[in-house]
């Protein structure tokens, strides 16, 4: 009897929590189908329903809404960021985990200290450096911003590679494989979960980032922006009453691919990270 | 202490080896001091020699045309003010050959950095040339160029792998940090903005300003207030989400909970939506004339809160994000909403691996669920997650998104002293410095605050620092 009560109670608590966690998401989706463009402050669900916000997003670009252009910009930046970051991260992780050379510990300590410096602060100097190179307001500049420092984020991948048995590498070396071959043919194929995790997490950076894009893409030309900046701009005080529902529609569209990738990433994260850390 | 003395002795050895190489080297090693490729030519490593010669030539070229002009002005950061003269005859304006303080600062730091790197290459060059000499004397095979290249993919593969990431880190992390440390000692602000005006060195005046509190300078007051709130926030944010995540994971993972996967997915959906979307949405949700306020006043909560004194009587709404105290509570609550699902995922992974036998033993000994949780589960989680907790704490000190997206353009401070320093009650140190730079162009003070944030974070990280990179752990599993 007591167990049944407990079990019912537990499910009720879970249900209440789930509702709390999903209210904003439900509001987002509901408002995106609203027939009214501004914020509906009287009712949770819209009074009239329509698809007009979505058609405005894709078919009627104006000086404020350039959704297709934003999506394209973000996608291009994300693809290149993803390639470069993944390569850098894996290269550094392999070096730190599998190779032994003078200064390795020093480089590791140094990079941990370097990572502590507030990113927001150094970004302002990065902005000036890129500006003097003429790279602000360009895709190339954004790709550099997102991916150049990615070598510092090697710790998770290194932690995973540490769990690959050293005997495998030694066996390969005895058979005459070079270090480069061991990297490609032995360690990388065994690091699949962490590679997928690195790929997805670096792909997601440009979609979720707001601060850097706001600093770097300051030309005021809306077709240069990324999705995050574009959507943020729609909520400007002078625009919010005309664009709030369109913002919600844009939020829904960008969230669909992102959440799918995020869920996949979580699966690999749990496999890769907890798999590695728990053994310790 | 031991580490520091080890560091110094290794630096000492580095230069000692250089001296030994030079003293014992033959004429070719010694002439490498002047002509960098000489030692290689003598051992028939022609391509290596040419590369070294080119490096040397490029360095000299850089010194003359880049380093010298900039470093000459480094002491003053420029003296020639920007001037524009309009010529009425030709209807064109001409600009004088002015100094741009920021570019001088930036270029000088880059030049100094290149010089340091070159010094390293230079010393390394002498050493490796001496090694070649030794090899020749002992009759050991000297690699030809092709073999050298092959070594880059074998014994020296770490150099090949690390070069590009290292360049990236230098460009994106090290140079900016050096520039900003330098800016903290200048008067670079809105009144001294290149190219129109110059800025110059002011010593530690900015650091003094951060701790003074006078009629004109209120940075001391603002800094104290914001520092306290930043630390309170970091503690609250870390512990609420951490405990919340464990409890949620415990509930979902309970054996008698139906459909655990479905529950987990529901919570993940909430955080899978990009933060800027959800946070901006939530901010409008709780706006002064937002939907939550409408509902609250319809149901009578607003009046109730007025009666018990939580909302001041002359307001018709609940100031969720506009009153300092309300906003602080709301920010922590909304952060629980953002952070708990993440912690739940991590805790799930950890909980799944708790050794079952210990719990079984405890049950046989008559421990109840509560005791098991506090005596077995929690210590185990703390053992695994302890270092991550400190990392989370440091991340929360720098948690820009939650604070900025929730309060920017919404929260207006009524504290005149804070407003004088462009700060708000709900600001963290990082959002404050972002506003100082992005809106008020007060780069000097922002740099000083940045250095303070760094020191604070470093102090906290040092606690776990030795544990994280001790290195004894990393080889255990291999």
Coordinates of N, CA and C in Angstrom, one line a residue, chain B residues 301-315 317-320 323-327 329:
Chain B
X301 N -3.0 36.9 -7.1 CA -1.7 36.7 -6.5 C -1.1 38.1 -6.3
X302 N -1.2 39.0 -7.3 CA -0.6 40.3 -7.2 C -1.1 41.0 -5.9
X303 N -2.4 41.0 -5.7 CA -2.9 41.7 -4.5 C -2.4 41.0 -3.2
X304 N -2.4 39.6 -3.2 CA -1.9 38.9 -2.1 C -0.5 39.3 -1.7
X305 N 0.4 39.4 -2.8 CA 1.8 39.8 -2.5 C 1.9 41.2 -2.0
X306 N 1.0 42.1 -2.5 CA 1.0 43.4 -2.0 C 0.7 43.5 -0.5
X307 N -0.3 42.6 -0.1 CA -0.8 42.6 1.2 C 0.3 42.1 2.2
X308 N 1.1 41.1 1.7 CA 2.2 40.7 2.6 C 3.5 41.5 2.4
X309 N 3.4 42.5 1.6 CA 4.5 43.4 1.5 C 5.7 43.0 0.6
X310 N 5.5 42.0 -0.3 CA 6.5 41.6 -1.2 C 6.6 42.5 -2.4
X311 N 5.4 43.1 -2.7 CA 5.3 44.0 -3.9 C 4.9 45.3 -3.3
X312 N 5.6 46.4 -3.7 CA 5.2 47.7 -3.2 C 3.9 48.1 -3.6
X313 N 3.1 48.8 -2.7 CA 1.6 49.0 -3.0 C 1.3 49.9 -4.2
X314 N 2.3 50.7 -4.6 CA 1.9 51.6 -5.8 C 2.2 50.9 -7.1
X315 N 2.5 49.6 -7.2 CA 2.7 48.9 -8.4 C 1.4 48.1 -8.8
X317 N 1.7 45.6 -10.9 CA 2.2 44.3 -11.5 C 3.3 43.8 -10.5
X318 N 3.7 42.6 -10.8 CA 4.8 42.0 -10.0 C 6.1 42.3 -10.7
X319 N 7.1 43.0 -10.2 CA 8.3 43.4 -10.9 C 9.3 42.2 -11.0
X320 N 8.9 41.1 -11.7 CA 9.7 39.9 -11.7 C 11.1 40.2 -12.1
X323 N 12.6 44.7 -10.4 CA 13.1 45.0 -9.1 C 14.3 44.2 -8.7
X324 N 15.3 44.8 -8.1 CA 16.6 44.1 -7.9 C 16.4 42.8 -7.2
X325 N 15.7 42.8 -6.1 CA 15.6 41.5 -5.3 C 14.7 40.5 -6.0
X326 N 13.6 40.9 -6.6 CA 12.8 40.0 -7.4 C 13.6 39.4 -8.5
X327 N 14.4 40.3 -9.2 CA 15.1 39.8 -10.4 C 16.2 38.8 -10.0
X329 N 16.1 36.7 -7.5 CA 15.5 35.4 -7.2 C 15.0 34.8 -8.5

